[in-house]
Amino acid sequence: MRPSDLARGHGLSTQAVRNYERDGFLPPAERTASGYRIYTEVHAAALDAYRSLVAAYGHATGGRIMTALHRGGLDDALTAIDRGHGQLLRDRDTLDAVREAVHHLTARPDAARDLSADLAADLETDLAADLEAGPSAEPAVDGAVLSIGELAHRLGVTPATVRNWEGAGILTPARDQATGHRAFRADDIRDAELAHLLRRGGYPLDHIATVVRQVRTAGGTASLADALDSWQRRLTAQGLAMLDAAARLGHYLGLTGHPRPDLGS
């Protein structure tokens, strides 16, 4: 078939097909006596495989897989595929860890409320005595601001523990411009409350950091549930895309006659 035929069948421009061949994503085409490319069903299968790999693993990895195959590096191609599956499994593990942590939060009677919703209203009442005990950073417009010592006192931990959470990426307080001291505002205190609760539940700091980032992005534990459902759907879609890519790549390898070692050997 002509380059235009192959391109039209995949909704691409003729130049895109030529570029894919140039970059090693397609095997080299035969040439007519006058120099025109001749593509076959093998090239069509290669193009199907490449595009499905891009959908499953991204452009960079999809390209690496195809170029590895075309230079005879079957094991290199399979290694790239394995890494993609490994990343998907790690993403699933992270999602499960976040789900478990959120369930732990919402199942606790003292944590059933959305921490961010009530925190600003509670600060003045709960921390009035602490705020009178000494100067803190300049108050934010929507509520009080706590120093590291005041936050540690509220949670019943040491300032060193709070600094450790900051070092793990769980807390990201701003700094007072005048003193350079940490200034923990409502969102920071929400994150600290969440971290403290999860630490008591036995969660490691890296898992807590992941949960807090998700809560921070979603805007609270209630919104996080929707975000996790969306994350689950994306992982499912990627897993299905990987299955489709495996089938198309296997078909292409069969057409090219790649040897298949016996699993029992």
Backbone as JSON, one array per atom type, in Angstrom:
{
  "sequence": "MRPSDLARGHGLSTQAVRNYERDGFLPPAERTASGYRIYTEVHAAALDAYRSLVAAYGHATGGRIMTALHRGGLDDALTAIDRGHGQLLRDRDTLDAVREAVHHLTARPDAARDLSADLAADLETDLAADLEAGPSAEPAVDGAVLSIGELAHRLGVTPATVRNWEGAGILTPARDQATGHRAFRADDIRDAELAHLLRRGGYPLDHIATVVRQVRTAGGTASLADALDSWQRRLTAQGLAMLDAAARLGHYLGLTGHPRPDLGS",
  "N": [[0.84, -1.2, 0.0], [0.31, 2.34, -0.47], [1.97, 5.19, 1.11], [-0.01, 7.13, 1.63], [-2.3, 5.57, 1.77], [-1.9, 4.01, 4.05], [-1.72, 6.04, 5.93], [-4.26, 7.25, 5.73], [-5.94, 5.22, 6.62], [-5.48, 5.26, 9.32], [-6.12, 7.71, 10.2], [-4.18, 9.7, 9.95], [-1.66, 12.04, 8.81], [0.18, 11.83, 5.74], [2.81, 12.63, 6.04], [3.2, 12.26, 8.79], [3.26, 9.47, 8.97], [5.59, 8.95, 7.49], [7.4, 10.2, 9.23], [7.19, 8.56, 11.5], [8.29, 6.23, 10.54], [10.88, 7.15, 10.0], [11.74, 7.71, 12.61], [11.94, 5.23, 13.68], [9.73, 3.92, 14.68], [8.18, 2.47, 13.0], [8.88, -0.38, 10.89], [11.51, -0.34, 8.39], [10.49, 0.64, 5.12], [9.94, -1.11, 2.04], [11.2, -0.15, -1.2], [10.14, 1.14, -4.35], [11.34, 0.85, -7.75], [11.49, 3.44, -8.56], [11.8, 4.75, -6.21], [9.66, 5.08, -4.45], [7.89, 4.53, -1.39], [6.76, 1.35, -0.18], [4.27, 0.06, 1.68], [3.09, -2.51, 3.91], [0.87, -5.06, 5.32], [2.25, -5.6, 7.6], [3.43, -3.19, 8.32], [1.12, -1.76, 8.84], [0.2, -3.16, 11.07], [2.3, -2.61, 12.79], [1.98, 0.12, 13.12], [-0.53, 0.19, 14.34], [0.19, -1.1, 16.73], [2.09, 0.68, 17.79], [0.57, 3.04, 18.22], [-1.29, 2.13, 20.07], [0.4, 1.5, 22.16], [1.31, 4.04, 22.84], [-1.07, 5.12, 23.84], [-1.31, 3.58, 26.12], [1.12, 3.73, 27.59], [2.31, 6.16, 27.11], [3.91, 8.65, 24.97], [6.77, 8.67, 24.96], [7.61, 6.2, 26.13], [6.21, 4.39, 24.51], [7.46, 4.9, 22.05], [10.1, 4.09, 22.7], [9.75, 1.35, 23.06], [9.02, 0.4, 20.5], [11.21, 1.2, 18.91], [13.22, -0.27, 20.15], [12.42, -2.89, 19.51], [12.8, -2.84, 16.73], [15.49, -2.64, 16.45], [16.32, -5.05, 17.23], [16.16, -5.51, 19.93], [14.44, -7.17, 21.78], [14.18, -7.95, 24.48], [14.78, -5.54, 25.73], [12.59, -4.03, 24.96], [10.55, -5.46, 26.23], [11.31, -5.04, 28.86], [10.8, -2.3, 29.17], [8.03, -2.37, 28.96], [7.45, -3.92, 31.22], [8.27, -2.15, 33.21], [6.35, -0.17, 32.93], [4.04, -1.56, 33.73], [4.79, -2.05, 36.34], [4.81, 0.55, 37.38], [2.1, 1.16, 37.2], [1.08, -0.68, 39.03], [2.27, 0.31, 41.38], [0.94, 2.76, 41.49], [-1.65, 1.86, 41.93], [-1.33, 0.69, 44.45], [-0.72, 2.97, 45.93], [-3.11, 4.37, 45.66], [-4.82, 2.6, 47.02], [-3.74, 2.81, 49.59], [-4.27, 5.49, 50.18], [-7.07, 5.48, 50.09], [-7.61, 3.72, 52.23], [-6.59, 5.21, 54.33], [-8.26, 7.48, 54.26], [-10.67, 6.25, 54.81], [-10.1, 5.47, 57.4], [-10.0, 7.96, 58.58], [-12.65, 8.98, 58.24], [-14.12, 7.08, 59.54], [-13.57, 7.38, 62.18], [-15.05, 8.59, 65.14], [-14.25, 11.09, 66.17], [-13.17, 12.21, 64.01], [-14.89, 12.38, 61.97], [-16.02, 14.66, 60.95], [-15.42, 17.11, 58.41], [-12.23, 18.18, 58.37], [-11.25, 20.61, 57.4], [-13.51, 22.2, 57.18], [-14.53, 22.95, 59.71], [-12.4, 23.91, 61.07], [-11.38, 26.62, 61.0], [-13.39, 27.99, 62.35], [-13.19, 26.86, 64.86], [-10.76, 27.65, 65.88], [-10.46, 30.14, 67.28], [-11.89, 29.72, 69.67], [-10.84, 27.28, 70.73], [-8.14, 27.8, 70.95], [-7.68, 30.13, 72.29], [-6.5, 30.64, 74.8], [-3.89, 29.75, 74.31], [-3.06, 31.5, 72.33], [-2.96, 33.85, 73.73], [-0.82, 33.44, 75.25], [1.56, 34.16, 74.12], [3.37, 35.98, 71.51], [2.44, 35.54, 68.09], [2.66, 34.78, 64.55], [1.56, 37.25, 62.13], [-1.98, 37.56, 62.1], [-4.05, 35.71, 59.81], [-6.43, 36.73, 57.31], [-8.76, 35.19, 57.39], [-8.73, 33.85, 59.84], [-7.06, 32.69, 62.86], [-3.46, 32.44, 63.27], [-0.95, 30.09, 63.88], [2.01, 29.57, 65.79], [4.87, 27.35, 65.6], [5.25, 26.19, 68.09], [2.75, 26.6, 69.31], [1.1, 25.11, 67.64], [2.16, 22.56, 68.04], [1.55, 22.28, 70.76], [-1.23, 22.27, 70.66], [-1.7, 19.83, 69.38], [-0.5, 18.07, 71.07], [2.11, 17.19, 70.72], [5.68, 17.33, 70.15], [7.57, 20.26, 69.13], [9.66, 19.37, 67.52], [8.58, 17.13, 66.3], [6.64, 18.28, 64.65], [8.33, 19.69, 62.95], [9.55, 17.51, 61.75], [7.43, 16.43, 60.31], [7.12, 18.48, 58.5], [9.54, 18.25, 57.13], [9.08, 15.84, 55.86], [7.36, 16.56, 53.92], [4.71, 16.77, 54.55], [3.63, 19.0, 55.83], [3.51, 22.4, 54.82], [4.23, 25.13, 55.75], [3.93, 28.72, 55.58], [6.29, 31.47, 55.93], [6.71, 33.94, 58.42], [7.11, 37.23, 57.4], [8.42, 39.18, 58.83], [9.7, 37.97, 61.04], [10.62, 35.52, 60.17], [9.71, 33.18, 61.19], [7.85, 30.09, 61.27], [4.51, 30.05, 60.01], [1.52, 28.84, 60.71], [-1.4, 28.38, 59.13], [-5.0, 28.04, 58.62], [-5.36, 25.92, 56.68], [-2.91, 24.63, 56.94], [-3.04, 23.76, 59.57], [-5.19, 22.05, 59.44], [-3.99, 20.04, 57.85], [-2.03, 19.21, 59.63], [-3.57, 18.22, 61.76], [-4.77, 16.09, 60.46], [-2.49, 14.58, 59.79], [-1.57, 13.96, 62.36], [-3.63, 12.34, 63.32], [-3.5, 10.17, 61.53], [-0.92, 9.26, 62.07], [-1.25, 8.29, 64.64], [-2.78, 6.17, 63.94], [-0.91, 4.5, 62.93], [0.23, 4.91, 60.43], [2.85, 5.25, 58.01], [5.16, 8.0, 57.41], [5.53, 8.63, 54.67], [3.24, 7.64, 53.43], [1.34, 9.2, 54.71], [2.05, 11.73, 53.79], [1.3, 11.48, 51.1], [-1.49, 11.2, 51.34], [-2.16, 13.68, 52.51], [-1.36, 15.46, 50.51], [-3.23, 14.78, 48.57], [-5.64, 15.51, 49.86], [-5.15, 18.22, 50.16], [-5.07, 19.06, 47.5], [-7.65, 18.37, 46.65], [-9.21, 19.88, 48.32], [-10.31, 19.13, 50.72], [-11.53, 16.39, 52.82], [-14.02, 15.46, 51.96], [-14.28, 16.22, 49.24], [-12.14, 14.78, 48.38], [-12.95, 12.11, 48.16], [-14.38, 12.02, 45.74], [-12.29, 12.66, 44.04], [-10.64, 10.42, 44.36], [-12.24, 8.42, 43.27], [-12.22, 9.25, 40.61], [-9.51, 8.96, 40.1], [-9.31, 6.18, 40.34], [-10.82, 5.37, 38.12], [-9.18, 6.32, 36.07], [-6.9, 4.71, 36.39], [-8.01, 2.21, 35.88], [-8.75, 2.54, 33.2], [-6.2, 2.86, 32.09], [-5.08, 0.35, 32.63], [-6.71, -1.29, 31.0], [-6.02, -0.22, 28.54], [-3.38, -1.05, 28.42], [-3.76, -3.82, 28.15], [-4.96, -3.89, 25.62], [-2.85, -2.85, 24.11], [-0.94, -4.86, 24.48], [-2.13, -6.99, 23.1], [-2.19, -6.01, 20.46], [0.52, -5.55, 20.01], [1.5, -8.14, 20.29], [0.28, -9.32, 18.07], [1.6, -7.96, 16.02], [4.26, -8.79, 16.45], [3.94, -11.48, 15.85], [3.46, -11.38, 13.09], [5.91, -10.51, 12.19], [7.55, -12.59, 12.72], [9.04, -12.94, 15.08], [11.01, -14.87, 17.24], [9.68, -17.08, 19.72], [10.52, -18.02, 22.77], [10.26, -21.16, 24.48], [8.3, -21.42, 27.36], [8.85, -23.39, 29.14], [11.49, -23.99, 28.81]],
  "CA": [[0.0, 0.0, 0.0], [1.03, 3.61, -0.51], [1.96, 5.91, 2.38], [-1.29, 7.81, 1.84], [-3.29, 4.57, 2.16], [-1.65, 3.68, 5.45], [-2.05, 7.22, 6.73], [-5.71, 7.47, 5.73], [-6.55, 4.19, 7.43], [-5.26, 5.51, 10.75], [-6.46, 9.1, 10.51], [-2.94, 10.45, 10.07], [-1.13, 12.63, 7.59], [1.24, 11.03, 5.11], [4.09, 13.03, 6.64], [3.31, 11.62, 10.1], [3.68, 8.08, 8.74], [7.01, 8.99, 7.14], [8.15, 10.53, 10.45], [7.21, 7.38, 12.36], [9.29, 5.31, 9.97], [12.19, 7.77, 10.22], [12.09, 7.64, 14.03], [12.1, 3.85, 14.1], [8.5, 3.37, 15.24], [7.76, 1.51, 11.99], [10.04, -0.98, 10.22], [11.81, 0.31, 7.1], [9.62, 0.24, 4.01], [10.55, -1.42, 0.75], [11.11, 0.96, -2.15], [10.0, 0.79, -5.75], [12.5, 1.25, -8.55], [11.51, 4.9, -8.65], [12.06, 5.29, -4.89], [8.46, 5.25, -3.63], [7.73, 3.55, -0.32], [5.69, 0.36, -0.26], [3.91, -0.44, 3.0], [2.38, -3.79, 3.9], [0.09, -5.29, 6.52], [3.18, -5.55, 8.73], [3.54, -1.78, 8.73], [-0.16, -1.38, 9.44], [0.18, -3.74, 12.42], [3.27, -1.86, 13.6], [1.37, 1.42, 13.44], [-1.55, -0.11, 15.35], [0.86, -1.4, 17.99], [2.69, 1.9, 18.33], [-0.45, 3.97, 18.72], [-1.87, 1.56, 21.29], [1.41, 1.65, 23.21], [1.27, 5.44, 23.26], [-2.26, 5.29, 24.68], [-1.15, 2.86, 27.39], [2.35, 4.04, 28.31], [2.81, 7.49, 26.78], [4.68, 8.74, 23.73], [8.19, 8.34, 25.12], [7.78, 4.76, 26.34], [5.76, 3.72, 23.3], [8.53, 5.01, 21.06], [11.23, 3.25, 23.1], [9.41, -0.06, 22.84], [9.07, 0.09, 19.06], [12.59, 1.3, 18.39], [13.97, -1.42, 20.67], [12.07, -4.05, 18.7], [13.32, -2.73, 15.37], [16.95, -2.83, 16.44], [16.57, -6.4, 17.72], [16.21, -5.54, 21.4], [13.16, -7.62, 22.29], [14.18, -7.9, 25.94], [14.71, -4.13, 26.12], [11.2, -3.62, 24.79], [9.76, -6.09, 27.3], [11.66, -4.37, 30.12], [10.04, -1.04, 29.21], [6.65, -2.74, 29.24], [7.4, -4.34, 32.62], [8.35, -0.95, 34.05], [5.04, 0.47, 32.88], [3.13, -2.32, 34.6], [5.22, -1.82, 37.72], [4.34, 1.87, 37.79], [0.65, 1.07, 37.4], [0.86, -1.38, 40.3], [2.58, 1.26, 42.46], [-0.15, 3.73, 41.56], [-2.78, 1.19, 42.58], [-1.0, 0.56, 45.87], [-0.86, 4.29, 46.54], [-4.55, 4.65, 45.74], [-5.38, 1.79, 48.11], [-3.27, 3.38, 50.85], [-5.01, 6.72, 50.42], [-8.45, 5.09, 50.41], [-7.63, 3.17, 53.58], [-6.38, 6.3, 55.28], [-9.46, 8.3, 54.28], [-11.67, 5.47, 55.56], [-9.72, 5.57, 58.81], [-10.39, 9.29, 59.04], [-14.09, 9.19, 58.29], [-14.72, 6.11, 60.45], [-13.34, 7.78, 63.56], [-16.05, 9.56, 65.58], [-13.68, 12.43, 66.38], [-12.62, 12.71, 62.75], [-15.91, 12.24, 60.94], [-16.25, 15.95, 60.33], [-14.4, 17.59, 57.48], [-11.32, 18.97, 59.19], [-11.09, 21.97, 56.9], [-14.75, 22.96, 57.27], [-14.77, 23.48, 61.04], [-11.16, 24.3, 61.74], [-11.25, 28.06, 61.18], [-14.33, 28.42, 63.38], [-12.79, 26.34, 66.16], [-9.47, 28.14, 66.33], [-10.53, 31.21, 68.28], [-12.36, 29.17, 70.94], [-9.96, 26.23, 71.25], [-6.75, 28.21, 71.13], [-7.61, 31.48, 72.84], [-5.5, 30.69, 75.88], [-2.55, 29.6, 73.73], [-2.71, 32.7, 71.59], [-2.66, 34.89, 74.7], [0.41, 33.11, 75.98], [2.74, 34.76, 73.51], [3.14, 36.5, 70.17], [2.53, 34.62, 66.96], [2.75, 35.52, 63.3], [0.42, 38.13, 61.87], [-3.16, 36.76, 61.79], [-4.58, 35.73, 58.46], [-7.71, 37.41, 57.23], [-9.88, 34.33, 57.7], [-8.58, 33.11, 61.08], [-5.81, 32.83, 63.6], [-2.26, 31.78, 62.77], [-0.24, 29.49, 65.0], [3.44, 29.3, 65.71], [5.14, 25.92, 65.67], [5.02, 25.76, 69.45], [1.31, 26.57, 69.56], [0.53, 23.97, 66.92], [2.6, 21.36, 68.75], [0.77, 22.21, 72.0], [-2.6, 21.88, 70.29], [-1.74, 18.42, 69.01], [0.11, 17.25, 72.1], [3.37, 16.64, 70.23], [6.79, 18.26, 70.31], [7.89, 21.02, 67.92], [10.51, 18.56, 66.65], [7.69, 16.27, 65.51], [6.06, 19.12, 63.6], [9.39, 19.93, 61.95], [9.75, 16.25, 61.03], [6.36, 16.35, 59.33], [7.44, 19.43, 57.44], [10.62, 17.67, 56.35], [8.53, 14.74, 55.06], [6.46, 17.12, 52.91], [3.33, 16.74, 55.02], [3.27, 20.39, 56.12], [4.23, 23.4, 54.02], [3.84, 26.44, 56.28], [4.6, 29.93, 55.11], [7.17, 32.09, 56.92], [6.41, 35.32, 58.73], [8.09, 38.06, 56.71], [9.18, 39.99, 59.78], [10.53, 37.17, 61.95], [11.11, 34.31, 59.54], [9.17, 32.01, 61.87], [6.78, 29.39, 60.58], [3.17, 30.55, 60.27], [0.58, 27.77, 60.37], [-2.75, 28.88, 58.95], [-6.07, 27.04, 58.75], [-5.09, 24.73, 55.87], [-1.77, 23.94, 57.52], [-3.47, 23.09, 60.8], [-5.96, 20.9, 58.98], [-3.05, 19.0, 57.44], [-1.37, 18.7, 60.83], [-4.56, 17.4, 62.45], [-4.9, 14.87, 59.67], [-1.26, 13.81, 59.96], [-1.53, 13.46, 63.73], [-4.59, 11.25, 63.41], [-2.99, 9.02, 60.79], [0.24, 8.74, 62.79], [-1.78, 7.49, 65.74], [-3.26, 4.95, 63.34], [0.21, 3.67, 62.51], [0.62, 5.12, 59.04], [4.19, 5.84, 57.85], [5.14, 9.39, 56.97], [5.4, 8.78, 53.22], [1.83, 7.47, 53.1], [0.62, 10.37, 55.2], [2.33, 12.83, 52.86], [0.48, 11.26, 49.92], [-2.87, 11.52, 51.7], [-2.29, 15.12, 52.73], [-1.31, 16.11, 49.2], [-4.52, 14.57, 47.9], [-6.63, 16.34, 50.54], [-4.83, 19.62, 49.86], [-5.47, 19.31, 46.11], [-9.09, 18.24, 46.51], [-9.87, 20.91, 49.12], [-10.92, 18.56, 51.92], [-11.74, 14.95, 52.73], [-15.24, 15.16, 51.2], [-13.94, 16.31, 47.82], [-11.15, 13.76, 48.07], [-13.62, 10.87, 47.76], [-14.63, 12.12, 44.3], [-11.0, 12.62, 43.36], [-10.17, 9.05, 44.38], [-13.03, 7.68, 42.28], [-11.7, 9.63, 39.31], [-8.2, 8.32, 40.0], [-9.56, 4.76, 40.09], [-11.25, 5.22, 36.73], [-8.02, 6.51, 35.19], [-6.05, 3.52, 36.48], [-8.7, 1.13, 35.16], [-8.62, 2.82, 31.77], [-4.83, 2.58, 31.68], [-4.9, -1.09, 32.62], [-7.35, -1.82, 29.8], [-5.2, 0.21, 27.4], [-2.21, -1.94, 28.39], [-4.2, -5.09, 27.59], [-5.13, -3.69, 24.18], [-1.52, -2.7, 23.52], [-0.29, -6.17, 24.48], [-2.71, -7.79, 22.02], [-1.75, -5.48, 19.16], [1.95, -5.78, 19.87], [1.66, -9.57, 20.04], [-0.08, -9.57, 16.68], [2.69, -7.45, 15.19], [5.41, -9.69, 16.59], [3.63, -12.71, 15.12], [3.63, -11.12, 11.66], [7.34, -10.32, 11.87], [8.26, -13.84, 12.94], [9.93, -12.95, 16.24], [11.01, -16.18, 17.93], [9.05, -17.11, 21.04], [11.1, -19.1, 23.56], [9.34, -22.01, 25.25], [8.32, -21.08, 28.78], [9.39, -24.5, 29.92], [12.92, -24.21, 28.53]],
  "C": [[0.87, 1.25, 0.0], [1.02, 4.27, 0.87], [0.62, 6.59, 2.67], [-2.37, 6.82, 2.27], [-3.13, 4.21, 3.64], [-2.04, 4.84, 6.36], [-3.56, 7.4, 6.84], [-6.41, 6.45, 6.63], [-6.41, 4.39, 8.92], [-5.54, 6.96, 11.13], [-5.25, 9.98, 10.69], [-2.6, 11.13, 8.75], [-0.05, 11.71, 7.03], [2.6, 11.37, 5.72], [4.28, 12.39, 8.01], [3.78, 10.18, 9.95], [5.16, 8.04, 8.38], [7.87, 9.29, 8.36], [8.26, 9.33, 11.37], [8.24, 6.37, 11.84], [10.7, 5.85, 10.22], [12.65, 7.59, 11.66], [12.21, 6.21, 14.55], [10.87, 3.23, 14.72], [7.86, 2.36, 14.29], [8.99, 0.87, 11.38], [10.29, -0.28, 8.89], [10.92, -0.24, 5.98], [10.47, -0.17, 2.81], [10.36, -0.23, -0.18], [10.91, 0.4, -3.56], [11.26, 1.23, -6.49], [12.62, 2.76, -8.65], [11.64, 5.56, -7.28], [10.85, 5.49, -4.01], [8.37, 4.15, -2.58], [6.57, 2.6, -0.61], [5.46, -0.18, 1.15], [3.04, -1.68, 2.87], [1.53, -3.9, 5.16], [0.97, -5.3, 7.76], [3.33, -4.12, 9.24], [2.24, -1.29, 9.38], [-0.26, -1.93, 10.88], [1.15, -3.01, 13.34], [2.68, -0.53, 14.02], [0.26, 1.24, 14.48], [-0.9, -0.32, 16.72], [1.43, -0.14, 18.61], [1.65, 2.82, 18.93], [-1.12, 3.43, 19.98], [-0.89, 1.64, 22.45], [1.45, 3.08, 23.74], [0.09, 5.69, 24.19], [-2.06, 4.68, 26.06], [0.02, 3.37, 28.22], [2.88, 5.46, 28.07], [3.7, 7.47, 25.56], [6.12, 8.25, 23.89], [8.39, 6.83, 25.25], [7.32, 3.97, 25.12], [6.83, 3.76, 22.21], [9.72, 4.13, 21.41], [10.97, 1.78, 22.83], [9.56, -0.42, 21.37], [10.48, 0.18, 18.51], [13.45, 0.16, 18.91], [13.69, -2.66, 19.85], [12.76, -4.01, 17.34], [14.84, -2.76, 15.31], [17.32, -4.2, 17.02], [16.61, -6.54, 19.21], [14.88, -5.94, 22.01], [13.11, -7.53, 23.81], [14.15, -6.45, 26.45], [13.28, -3.62, 26.02], [10.33, -4.19, 25.91], [10.07, -5.46, 28.66], [10.9, -3.05, 30.26], [8.58, -1.3, 29.53], [6.5, -3.13, 30.71], [7.44, -3.13, 33.56], [7.01, -0.21, 34.07], [4.03, -0.23, 33.77], [3.5, -2.12, 36.07], [4.75, -0.48, 38.24], [2.84, 1.86, 38.05], [0.34, 0.38, 38.72], [1.18, -0.47, 41.48], [1.48, 2.3, 42.61], [-1.38, 3.12, 42.23], [-2.54, 1.04, 44.08], [-1.16, 1.89, 46.59], [-2.33, 4.65, 46.69], [-5.18, 3.87, 46.89], [-4.99, 2.36, 49.48], [-4.04, 4.65, 51.2], [-6.45, 6.41, 50.8], [-8.56, 4.58, 51.84], [-7.49, 4.27, 54.62], [-7.61, 7.18, 55.39], [-10.57, 7.57, 55.03], [-11.39, 5.55, 57.05], [-10.16, 6.91, 59.38], [-11.89, 9.4, 59.25], [-14.78, 8.2, 59.23], [-14.54, 6.48, 61.9], [-14.38, 8.8, 64.0], [-15.49, 10.97, 65.73], [-13.07, 12.99, 65.12], [-13.64, 12.68, 61.64], [-16.2, 13.57, 60.25], [-15.13, 16.27, 59.35], [-13.5, 18.55, 58.24], [-11.25, 20.42, 58.72], [-12.33, 22.81, 57.09], [-14.9, 23.65, 58.62], [-13.54, 24.12, 61.68], [-11.09, 25.8, 62.01], [-12.17, 28.56, 62.29], [-13.89, 28.0, 64.77], [-11.56, 27.05, 66.74], [-9.58, 29.16, 67.46], [-10.93, 30.66, 69.65], [-11.32, 28.23, 71.55], [-8.59, 26.74, 71.64], [-6.61, 29.6, 71.75], [-6.53, 31.6, 73.91], [-4.1, 30.61, 75.33], [-2.12, 30.88, 73.03], [-2.36, 33.86, 72.53], [-1.32, 34.67, 75.37], [1.64, 33.77, 75.37], [2.45, 35.21, 72.11], [3.23, 35.4, 69.13], [2.66, 35.46, 65.71], [1.5, 36.33, 63.09], [-0.8, 37.31, 61.5], [-3.54, 36.85, 60.33], [-5.95, 36.37, 58.48], [-8.84, 36.52, 57.72], [-9.67, 33.52, 58.98], [-7.23, 33.32, 61.69], [-4.68, 32.07, 62.92], [-1.47, 31.29, 63.97], [1.24, 29.4, 64.73], [3.64, 27.8, 65.81], [4.91, 25.39, 67.08], [3.55, 25.65, 69.79], [0.65, 25.4, 68.86], [0.9, 22.67, 67.63], [1.8, 21.17, 70.04], [-0.65, 21.75, 71.71], [-2.7, 20.39, 70.05], [-1.19, 17.5, 70.09], [1.37, 16.55, 71.63], [4.47, 17.68, 70.47], [6.99, 19.07, 69.03], [8.79, 20.23, 66.96], [9.68, 17.64, 65.76], [7.07, 17.06, 64.36], [7.09, 19.41, 62.52], [9.64, 18.68, 61.12], [8.67, 16.07, 59.97], [6.6, 17.31, 58.18], [8.53, 18.86, 56.53], [10.15, 16.54, 55.45], [7.58, 15.24, 53.97], [5.01, 17.11, 53.3], [2.81, 18.15, 55.26], [4.12, 21.33, 55.28], [3.86, 24.8, 54.5], [4.6, 27.59, 55.61], [5.5, 30.45, 56.23], [6.72, 33.54, 57.15], [7.5, 36.22, 58.14], [8.95, 38.86, 57.68], [10.16, 39.15, 60.6], [11.17, 35.96, 61.3], [10.58, 33.04, 60.18], [8.06, 31.37, 61.04], [5.42, 29.95, 61.0], [2.17, 29.51, 59.78], [-0.84, 28.34, 60.33], [-3.75, 27.73, 58.91], [-5.78, 25.77, 57.95], [-3.92, 23.93, 56.43], [-2.18, 23.14, 58.76], [-4.35, 21.9, 60.47], [-5.04, 19.75, 58.61], [-2.36, 18.39, 58.65], [-2.32, 17.82, 61.64], [-4.7, 16.05, 61.76], [-3.67, 13.98, 59.87], [-1.18, 13.19, 61.35], [-2.45, 12.26, 63.9], [-4.05, 9.99, 62.72], [-1.75, 8.42, 61.45], [-0.21, 7.87, 63.95], [-2.35, 6.16, 65.22], [-2.17, 4.06, 62.78], [0.68, 3.85, 61.1], [2.02, 5.73, 58.96], [4.1, 7.23, 57.23], [4.95, 9.53, 55.46], [3.95, 8.58, 52.78], [1.02, 8.68, 53.54], [0.83, 11.56, 54.26], [1.48, 12.71, 51.6], [-0.97, 11.64, 50.19], [-3.07, 13.03, 51.83], [-2.25, 15.88, 51.41], [-2.64, 15.97, 48.47], [-5.61, 15.43, 48.53], [-6.42, 17.8, 50.18], [-5.29, 19.97, 48.44], [-6.98, 19.31, 45.96], [-9.85, 19.3, 47.29], [-10.55, 20.38, 50.36], [-11.22, 17.09, 51.73], [-12.99, 14.6, 51.95], [-14.95, 15.18, 49.7], [-12.94, 15.22, 47.42], [-11.8, 12.47, 47.62], [-13.91, 10.88, 46.26], [-13.34, 12.04, 43.52], [-10.46, 11.2, 43.29], [-10.94, 8.18, 43.39], [-12.54, 7.98, 40.87], [-10.34, 8.98, 39.06], [-8.37, 6.84, 39.69], [-9.96, 4.53, 38.64], [-10.08, 5.38, 35.77], [-7.1, 5.28, 35.21], [-6.69, 2.34, 35.75], [-8.57, 1.31, 33.66], [-7.21, 2.52, 31.28], [-4.56, 1.09, 31.64], [-5.51, -1.73, 31.39], [-6.56, -1.43, 28.55], [-3.96, -0.66, 27.28], [-2.57, -3.31, 27.82], [-4.35, -4.99, 26.07], [-3.77, -3.58, 23.49], [-0.8, -4.04, 23.45], [-0.82, -7.03, 23.33], [-2.2, -7.32, 20.66], [-0.26, -5.7, 18.93], [2.23, -7.26, 19.61], [1.32, -9.94, 18.61], [1.04, -9.12, 15.74], [3.9, -8.37, 15.25], [5.18, -11.0, 15.84], [3.83, -12.54, 13.62], [5.1, -11.01, 11.27], [8.16, -11.57, 12.13], [9.24, -13.81, 14.09], [9.87, -14.29, 16.95], [10.41, -16.04, 19.33], [9.63, -18.28, 21.83], [10.03, -19.88, 24.31], [9.45, -21.66, 26.72], [8.93, -22.18, 29.63], [10.88, -24.73, 29.74], [13.79, -23.31, 29.39]]
}
